[in-house]
Amino acid sequence: MTLPIVTLGLKRPLEIEVTVITQTFWSGLAEGRFLLARCSHCSRLSFPPRRICPDCHQLDFTWIEASGRATFYSLTRIHNSPPRYNLLSPVSVAIIDLEEGIRLLTRLLPTDQAPVVGGPCQLVITQHPDGMHYAARPAESS
Amino acid sequence: MPLLLGSTETLVSAKSSRVAIIGASALPVGKLTSTSAGIADGLEHDFLAEVTARALAEAGISAADVGAAIFTQNPPTTKQLGFATFMMAQLGISCTGLVTEVGQLGLTGGVAFDVAATQVSSGQADFALALGVVRQSSGDPNVALDFGIRAVGDVNFQAPFGIPPIGWYALDCVRYMEDNGVSRAEIAQVAVKSRANAALNPLAQFRNPISLAEVLEQRPIVEPLGLFEVPSRADGAICLVLAREETARELGQASVVVEGRGFFHEGHHQIADHPHDMTAFPSARSATESALAMAGLSLKQIDLFELYAPCTITEILVTEAIGMFPAGEGHRALSEGRTTLKGAQPVNTSGGCLSRGHPPQLTGLYGLYEIREQLLGKAGKRQVKQAQHGLHTCELGNYNATLAHVLGVCQ
């Protein structure tokens, strides 16, 4: 299942360094897929991808695809970010909980629907002139 | 050294390794440099040299007595690098203990104090300085903001979204309000109380009393928090002089001693990648419990609290985390006046980060300074009566790590 891709006209505010650990994740975004690393030994899911599993310290991971269905844990609008971060103004961020059990911080995209703490949200992929990133937006209640 | 120590000797031995603050000096928090006709009145090293000389004079020791100097890491706006070694030349001090810069984000001031105390308790120095200077209000605000954003977020996976340190506290605030049915106004009372305390503190950055209505009508910074619910840019310079407790007695110095110390890092950076209650601040609870246990005190025996709290919500969350109030009820304690100067458990009598001011790398040292003023009965109109024990915390991230110290009157 591929995720919606939203085009944002500005470059990502910080240059993304792709590594052997994270390249599968970044390549996945370009294909519309948001990948989570799963420890091959203890099955713990990690995001972002990392070198060792923090629970068992083993090195081997496989990948699973996130559905994109999530819940808002918290959110805020930031009015004092330096200009380079203002792809959209004001800068909005949210902490979201993916249904797979992963929590992450991301950009919150404006929609007609107001985001609500505890309410449903959709993980989306954002396309920038210099590559892909990701964001969240409110979703219809299921 | 006797092979077997009796219980009395053990007690004396343990007690004799306690560390005392025997002298201190600090500049008012605010903007350090003023310029007249294009000529600045000083740079970082000038301001720090001045407070160091005053602190040594208050301690009644000379520069030659100093065995260690532990500096707080400088903010990214500091042009002079190699600051600790450069500063030793400014002070004309030679040391056989340690000279270095230490720290990590908001923990920095507390860490400088902790390392300096260890220099003394381990016998590596008879006298150690914990000191530092922050001069960032003259610089480009975006330099400090960009540093903050990269410090509190993964540079590939979080920082690109532009969240500064106080943005994380805003996220705490939104969640806390939702979980507990609390309004922004109930939380914002922290700002009113902080300003009332700061009005009585000559070192404070903001001393004009403010009303709740004024707090609520300020422009938003990190929603729902407005200008008066977050810290402003601030400079400062401070030096504490440490020695063994018995040295303080021999010198006849009025002193406070470190009765307990605790630390905890929870193993997360801002948030974990698996859901948890981000408003619970377990590191604050653990570090405080350790410090109290070492001091042999209960929380009820603490007369005042200087708690690292850059935003209004942070103060409420840390008071709950350390067990002063049940989870979700910290705001109620505030409206009942329990944490005001005249309350049973005064919090941030200095005015805290919001009004005393928040030069981030120094906030830990300014907090310890305030407890010393209170325990020595030097706090003037904001004096907490018969204060015997004070608790200090500093932290980094979203209270992912806490360093706690209990200070007491040196009898």
XYZ file of C-alpha atoms in Angstrom:
553
model
C 0.000 0.000 0.000
C 1.550 3.297 -1.021
C 1.113 6.529 0.919
C -0.062 9.854 -0.520
C 2.751 12.053 -1.829
C 2.427 15.816 -1.232
C 4.643 18.222 -3.144
C 6.273 21.051 -1.164
C 8.087 23.643 -3.243
C 11.032 24.228 -0.930
C 14.100 22.144 -0.141
C 14.380 20.208 3.089
C 15.733 22.673 5.720
C 18.725 20.478 6.600
C 20.651 18.364 4.137
C 19.804 14.706 4.653
C 22.793 12.365 4.919
C 21.882 8.949 3.556
C 23.818 6.019 5.043
C 23.943 2.267 4.550
C 21.716 2.068 7.632
C 19.044 4.471 6.351
C 19.195 4.214 2.544
C 16.460 1.563 2.372
C 14.159 3.885 4.323
C 14.854 6.887 2.056
C 14.506 4.772 -1.089
C 11.201 3.489 0.289
C 9.864 7.045 0.569
C 10.568 7.609 -3.123
C 8.379 4.560 -3.838
C 5.588 5.807 -1.564
C 6.458 3.369 1.218
C 7.319 4.238 4.850
C 9.529 1.453 6.172
C 10.180 0.507 9.797
C 13.210 -1.521 10.859
C 12.406 -4.739 12.720
C 15.095 -6.503 14.751
C 15.687 -9.964 13.277
C 16.401 -11.337 16.748
C 13.801 -9.838 19.125
C 11.334 -8.295 16.626
C 11.485 -4.850 18.219
C 10.522 -2.124 15.754
C 12.786 0.930 15.486
C 12.338 4.337 13.927
C 14.548 5.936 12.698
C 16.518 2.926 11.447
C 19.617 2.342 13.588
C 22.791 0.292 13.721
C 21.899 -1.830 16.744
C 18.651 -2.869 18.356
C 18.421 -0.959 21.665
C 16.765 -3.934 23.383
C 19.072 -6.831 22.390
C 22.071 -5.066 20.762
C 21.946 -7.343 17.738
C 22.786 -5.929 14.319
C 20.356 -7.497 11.876
C 17.087 -5.955 10.769
C 14.343 -6.640 8.286
C 11.822 -4.093 7.048
C 8.073 -3.790 7.413
C 5.827 -1.271 5.705
C 3.780 1.129 7.833
C 0.109 1.466 6.913
C 0.219 5.235 7.458
C -2.663 5.071 9.923
C -1.783 6.918 13.139
C -3.085 8.964 16.068
C -2.065 12.436 17.189
C -0.279 12.246 20.578
C 0.437 15.989 20.712
C 0.900 18.952 18.404
C 2.059 22.566 18.377
C 2.690 25.548 16.116
C 6.100 27.208 16.337
C 6.472 30.924 15.693
C 10.191 31.432 16.366
C 11.956 29.006 14.031
C 14.771 30.474 11.934
C 13.645 31.285 8.359
C 15.255 28.206 6.799
C 12.706 25.983 8.568
C 9.673 27.933 7.383
C 8.618 25.761 4.462
C 5.119 26.468 5.670
C 4.386 29.256 8.123
C 3.928 28.947 10.986
C 5.885 25.750 11.422
C 3.566 23.042 12.738
C 4.724 19.744 14.206
C 3.040 16.741 15.750
C 4.021 13.659 17.666
C 2.093 10.779 16.143
C 1.670 7.133 17.117
C 1.612 4.751 14.158
C -0.723 1.801 14.476
C 2.346 -0.470 14.305
C 3.419 0.902 17.719
C 6.001 3.459 16.600
C 5.996 7.051 17.867
C 7.609 9.819 15.853
C 7.774 13.579 15.492
C 6.971 15.070 12.112
C 5.704 18.093 10.229
C 1.985 18.748 10.477
C 0.405 19.763 7.180
C -2.532 22.164 7.173
C -5.882 20.856 5.955
C -9.484 22.009 6.244
C -9.850 19.617 9.139
C -8.452 20.709 12.525
C -6.040 18.226 14.073
C -7.133 16.887 17.460
C -5.049 15.291 20.216
C -6.045 11.646 20.285
C -7.648 11.989 16.856
C -6.785 10.053 13.702
C -4.043 11.156 11.369
C -2.484 10.055 8.119
C 1.225 9.721 7.498
C 2.134 11.189 4.103
C 5.317 11.524 2.081
C 6.502 14.979 1.074
C 8.369 15.618 -2.132
C 10.911 18.455 -2.156
C 13.218 19.724 -4.925
C 16.087 17.861 -3.229
C 14.372 14.626 -2.208
C 11.688 13.098 -0.042
C 10.641 13.570 3.589
C 7.428 12.885 5.474
C 4.625 14.630 7.334
C 1.247 14.028 8.944
C -2.212 15.429 8.351
C -5.578 14.870 10.002
C -7.518 11.866 8.723
C -11.224 11.093 8.616
C -12.381 9.071 11.617
C -12.595 5.430 10.665
C 44.987 4.308 58.430
C 43.407 1.824 60.869
C 42.388 -1.462 59.322
C 39.032 -1.423 61.053
C 37.044 1.716 61.372
C 34.560 2.034 64.188
C 31.106 3.275 63.304
C 31.831 6.735 64.723
C 35.006 7.068 62.721
C 33.216 5.925 59.586
C 30.594 8.591 60.143
C 33.221 11.281 60.663
C 35.112 10.078 57.620
C 31.999 10.154 55.446
C 31.023 13.564 56.714
C 34.459 15.052 56.255
C 34.336 14.420 52.517
C 31.328 16.673 52.086
C 31.805 19.650 49.796
C 30.929 23.213 50.721
C 30.305 26.344 48.675
C 32.495 28.910 50.425
C 32.132 31.857 48.093
C 30.146 32.965 45.071
C 29.520 35.878 42.790
C 27.199 36.426 39.851
C 26.285 39.241 37.510
C 22.634 40.161 37.021
C 21.034 38.109 34.249
C 20.187 40.169 31.190
C 22.249 41.730 28.465
C 25.943 41.720 29.400
C 27.544 43.968 26.853
C 26.579 47.560 26.412
C 28.229 49.626 23.751
C 28.968 53.325 23.851
C 30.206 55.138 20.735
C 31.107 51.798 19.170
C 33.143 50.656 22.194
C 31.862 47.554 24.052
C 32.293 47.464 27.831
C 33.684 43.960 27.780
C 33.770 40.481 26.259
C 33.058 37.092 27.827
C 36.416 36.765 29.574
C 36.232 40.259 31.050
C 32.888 39.646 32.738
C 33.913 36.222 33.998
C 37.235 37.516 35.335
C 35.376 40.124 37.341
C 32.955 37.686 39.000
C 35.750 35.181 39.651
C 37.802 37.808 41.497
C 34.750 38.731 43.569
C 33.954 35.092 44.374
C 37.536 34.416 45.516
C 37.460 37.548 47.667
C 34.200 36.450 49.265
C 35.653 33.004 49.931
C 38.678 34.622 51.544
C 41.187 32.737 49.406
C 43.681 33.825 46.782
C 44.081 32.805 43.144
C 47.115 30.708 44.138
C 44.884 28.484 46.301
C 42.717 27.373 43.376
C 43.376 23.771 42.380
C 40.728 23.212 39.715
C 38.536 25.283 37.423
C 35.549 23.676 35.748
C 33.983 25.907 33.116
C 30.550 25.598 31.575
C 30.593 24.930 27.859
C 30.113 28.126 25.890
C 27.097 28.786 23.701
C 27.595 28.674 19.919
C 27.521 32.483 19.788
C 30.892 32.645 21.603
C 33.613 33.685 19.197
C 36.533 32.784 21.494
C 37.216 29.051 21.336
C 39.503 27.105 23.679
C 37.767 29.125 26.317
C 38.862 27.377 29.531
C 42.568 27.536 28.785
C 42.260 31.082 27.418
C 40.446 32.073 30.596
C 43.142 30.663 32.888
C 45.585 33.104 31.328
C 43.140 35.945 31.933
C 42.862 34.905 35.595
C 46.565 34.203 36.058
C 45.754 30.941 37.806
C 47.796 27.725 37.646
C 46.208 24.442 38.713
C 47.285 20.928 39.645
C 43.734 19.570 39.489
C 41.561 19.763 36.395
C 40.923 22.691 34.065
C 38.273 21.999 31.447
C 34.912 22.892 29.948
C 32.065 20.506 30.650
C 28.396 20.120 30.078
C 25.575 19.103 27.835
C 22.697 21.454 27.081
C 20.630 22.383 30.149
C 22.609 20.123 32.451
C 25.729 22.196 31.868
C 25.788 24.406 34.975
C 24.959 21.487 37.238
C 27.622 19.336 35.614
C 30.295 22.020 36.111
C 29.317 22.134 39.775
C 29.269 18.338 40.039
C 32.725 17.915 38.477
C 34.179 20.709 40.613
C 32.692 19.062 43.727
C 34.288 15.765 42.729
C 37.651 17.503 42.325
C 37.333 18.563 45.960
C 35.840 15.376 47.434
C 38.445 13.201 45.685
C 41.257 15.312 47.090
C 42.520 16.416 43.680
C 41.942 20.043 44.599
C 41.556 21.830 47.914
C 39.643 24.623 46.222
C 37.743 24.274 42.952
C 35.842 26.784 40.855
C 32.604 26.069 38.993
C 32.181 28.972 36.633
C 30.965 30.200 33.301
C 29.748 33.024 31.123
C 27.066 33.318 28.474
C 26.922 36.294 26.141
C 24.442 35.527 23.402
C 22.014 38.420 23.373
C 24.363 40.510 21.228
C 24.583 37.774 18.584
C 22.337 36.553 15.788
C 19.323 34.885 17.465
C 19.113 32.369 14.625
C 22.543 30.952 15.569
C 21.308 29.956 19.021
C 17.936 28.804 17.660
C 19.532 26.641 14.985
C 21.897 25.144 17.587
C 18.910 24.405 19.817
C 16.978 22.745 17.003
C 19.902 20.454 16.139
C 20.522 19.716 19.841
C 17.018 18.459 20.607
C 16.299 16.473 17.507
C 17.813 13.857 15.214
C 19.353 16.000 12.445
C 17.925 13.826 9.673
C 14.644 12.697 11.198
C 13.464 15.438 13.609
C 15.463 18.680 13.344
C 14.418 19.320 9.701
C 10.905 19.972 11.011
C 12.243 23.006 12.898
C 11.344 22.220 16.503
C 13.360 24.193 19.096
C 13.838 23.047 22.732
C 10.784 24.952 23.961
C 8.693 23.351 21.201
C 9.008 20.041 23.016
C 7.707 21.611 26.239
C 4.781 22.978 24.213
C 4.061 19.411 23.115
C 4.135 18.399 26.802
C 1.739 21.240 27.550
C -0.816 20.304 24.908
C -0.815 16.697 26.042
C -1.022 17.643 29.749
C -3.971 19.955 29.097
C -5.759 17.205 27.188
C -5.031 14.442 29.725
C -6.005 16.481 32.776
C -8.640 18.898 31.516
C -6.445 21.846 32.474
C -6.529 25.277 30.812
C -3.582 27.310 29.568
C -4.489 29.960 32.152
C -4.081 27.525 35.053
C -0.596 26.641 33.842
C 0.304 30.258 33.017
C 0.051 31.202 36.691
C 3.635 29.929 36.973
C 4.736 32.995 34.987
C 2.932 35.376 37.381
C 4.492 33.708 40.422
C 7.950 33.677 38.838
C 7.748 37.404 38.139
C 6.578 38.174 41.677
C 9.635 36.332 43.038
C 11.971 37.985 40.537
C 10.688 41.414 41.560
C 12.560 40.788 44.840
C 15.752 39.465 43.210
C 18.451 41.994 42.245
C 19.945 39.437 39.821
C 16.705 38.948 37.905
C 16.270 39.816 34.224
C 12.597 40.846 34.523
C 11.405 42.529 37.710
C 8.130 44.269 36.850
C 5.154 42.345 38.231
C 2.746 40.962 35.613
C -0.871 39.833 35.758
C -2.340 36.620 34.424
C -4.240 38.625 31.807
C -0.985 40.151 30.578
C 0.617 36.719 30.324
C -2.291 35.359 28.296
C -2.438 38.252 25.835
C 1.195 37.959 24.668
C 1.907 36.803 21.126
C 2.244 33.036 20.687
C 5.749 31.548 20.535
C 5.190 27.786 20.727
C 1.441 27.265 21.003
C -0.214 27.341 23.432
C 2.710 29.114 25.138
C 3.171 32.850 24.596
C 6.060 35.235 25.115
C 5.848 35.306 28.943
C 5.462 31.531 29.253
C 8.855 30.826 27.656
C 12.346 32.139 28.519
C 13.897 35.151 26.814
C 17.439 35.397 25.546
C 19.748 36.108 28.440
C 23.403 36.574 29.342
C 25.146 36.021 32.653
C 28.434 35.285 34.396
C 28.859 33.348 37.617
C 31.506 31.678 39.767
C 31.117 29.375 42.774
C 34.089 28.468 44.997
C 34.092 24.963 46.497
C 36.132 23.417 49.300
C 35.869 20.599 51.812
C 33.410 21.209 54.638
C 36.145 21.189 57.261
C 38.165 23.682 55.228
C 35.164 25.984 55.244
C 35.015 25.663 59.033
C 38.722 26.375 59.414
C 38.329 29.482 57.293
C 35.335 30.511 59.370
C 33.282 30.924 56.195
C 29.505 30.892 56.281
C 28.869 28.016 53.899
C 26.393 25.575 52.508
C 27.235 21.926 51.924
C 26.234 19.357 49.342
C 24.176 16.882 51.354
C 23.057 14.730 48.466
C 23.409 14.227 44.749
C 21.549 12.105 42.220
C 21.538 11.576 38.479
C 19.454 9.634 35.998
C 19.358 9.387 32.200
C 16.311 7.533 30.954
C 17.902 6.366 27.703
C 15.647 8.425 25.423
C 16.367 11.578 23.410
C 13.274 13.825 23.665
C 10.818 10.985 22.974
C 11.261 7.243 22.636
C 10.213 5.530 19.410
C 7.723 3.486 21.411
C 4.810 5.255 23.131
C 5.294 6.443 26.729
C 3.983 9.286 28.877
C 6.270 12.147 27.790
C 4.981 14.363 30.629
C 6.049 11.989 33.432
C 9.740 13.029 33.635
C 10.950 9.794 35.332
C 14.545 11.056 35.406
C 13.526 13.903 37.726
C 11.913 11.448 40.108
C 14.854 9.050 40.144
C 17.602 11.670 40.485
C 15.724 13.460 43.271
C 15.095 10.225 45.166
C 18.808 9.407 44.977
C 19.832 12.878 46.166
C 17.365 12.795 49.080
C 18.451 9.290 50.089
C 22.095 10.366 50.139
C 21.149 13.396 52.230
C 19.074 11.245 54.584
C 16.117 13.579 54.069
C 12.523 13.279 52.944
C 10.906 15.608 50.424
C 8.916 17.203 53.268
C 12.160 18.365 54.887
C 13.111 20.444 51.842
C 12.429 24.129 52.516
C 12.828 25.451 48.964
C 13.143 24.150 45.433
C 15.102 25.572 42.498
C 13.905 23.448 39.608
C 15.124 23.828 36.043
C 12.001 24.854 34.185
C 12.344 26.885 30.983
C 8.562 27.045 30.443
C 5.537 27.343 32.727
C 4.432 23.777 32.018
C 7.913 22.431 32.807
C 7.725 23.675 36.401
C 4.361 22.002 36.923
C 5.544 18.725 35.434
C 8.764 18.568 37.456
C 6.975 19.341 40.741
C 4.679 16.411 39.993
C 7.519 14.155 38.860
C 9.548 14.582 42.042
C 6.497 13.781 44.149
C 5.540 17.207 45.486
C 2.047 16.838 44.013
C 0.077 14.002 42.395
C 0.240 13.726 38.616
C -2.184 16.158 37.008
C -2.513 18.318 40.134
C 0.585 20.508 40.050
C -1.405 23.413 38.615
C -3.835 23.186 41.544
C -1.006 23.505 44.080
C -0.058 26.705 42.308
C -3.514 28.263 42.460
C -3.612 27.344 46.154
C -0.358 29.251 46.616
C 1.616 26.284 47.871
C 4.662 27.012 45.704
C 4.769 30.788 46.234
C 7.358 32.464 48.456
C 5.015 32.287 51.430
C 3.729 28.820 50.581
C 4.723 25.585 52.276
C 6.958 24.525 49.375
C 8.382 27.579 47.583
C 9.516 26.820 44.020
C 11.973 28.958 42.069
C 12.282 31.768 44.600
C 14.822 33.403 42.266
C 12.158 33.901 39.603
C 13.408 30.868 37.690
C 14.136 30.655 33.988
C 11.115 32.789 33.101
C 11.995 35.885 35.152
C 15.354 35.483 36.929
C 16.403 34.586 33.409
C 17.812 31.683 31.459
C 21.346 31.830 30.100
C 21.019 28.088 29.356
C 24.541 26.891 30.168
C 24.517 28.832 33.461
C 21.004 28.210 34.729
C 22.174 25.310 36.902
C 24.797 27.496 38.585
C 22.350 30.375 39.115
C 19.898 27.928 40.714
C 22.540 26.650 43.136
C 23.528 30.259 43.839
C 19.932 31.078 44.812
C 19.726 28.155 47.225
C 22.974 29.283 48.839
C 21.612 32.822 49.245
C 18.483 31.434 50.889
C 20.316 29.006 53.204
C 22.723 31.731 54.317
C 19.813 34.084 55.030
C 21.003 36.542 52.365
C 17.903 36.507 50.168
C 16.490 39.804 51.443
C 12.790 40.319 50.789
C 12.410 36.916 49.138
C 13.982 35.102 52.123
C 12.335 31.783 52.993
C 12.223 31.732 56.781
C 14.509 29.261 58.537
C 15.523 27.578 55.314
C 17.760 24.613 56.149
C 17.655 22.444 53.025
C 17.173 23.222 49.334
C 16.739 20.954 46.321
C 18.163 21.837 42.915
C 17.544 20.108 39.591
C 18.826 20.686 36.100
C 18.056 18.664 33.039
C 18.469 18.170 29.334
C 16.111 17.400 26.482
C 12.595 16.855 27.706
C 13.893 16.040 31.219
C 15.464 12.926 29.651
C 18.300 13.351 32.165
C 18.274 15.075 35.534
C 21.075 16.064 37.890
C 19.802 16.815 41.401
C 21.634 18.306 44.375
C 20.450 18.811 47.952
C 22.202 21.665 49.720
C 22.103 22.279 53.444
C 23.343 24.813 55.962
C 26.895 24.080 57.129
C 26.480 23.785 60.891
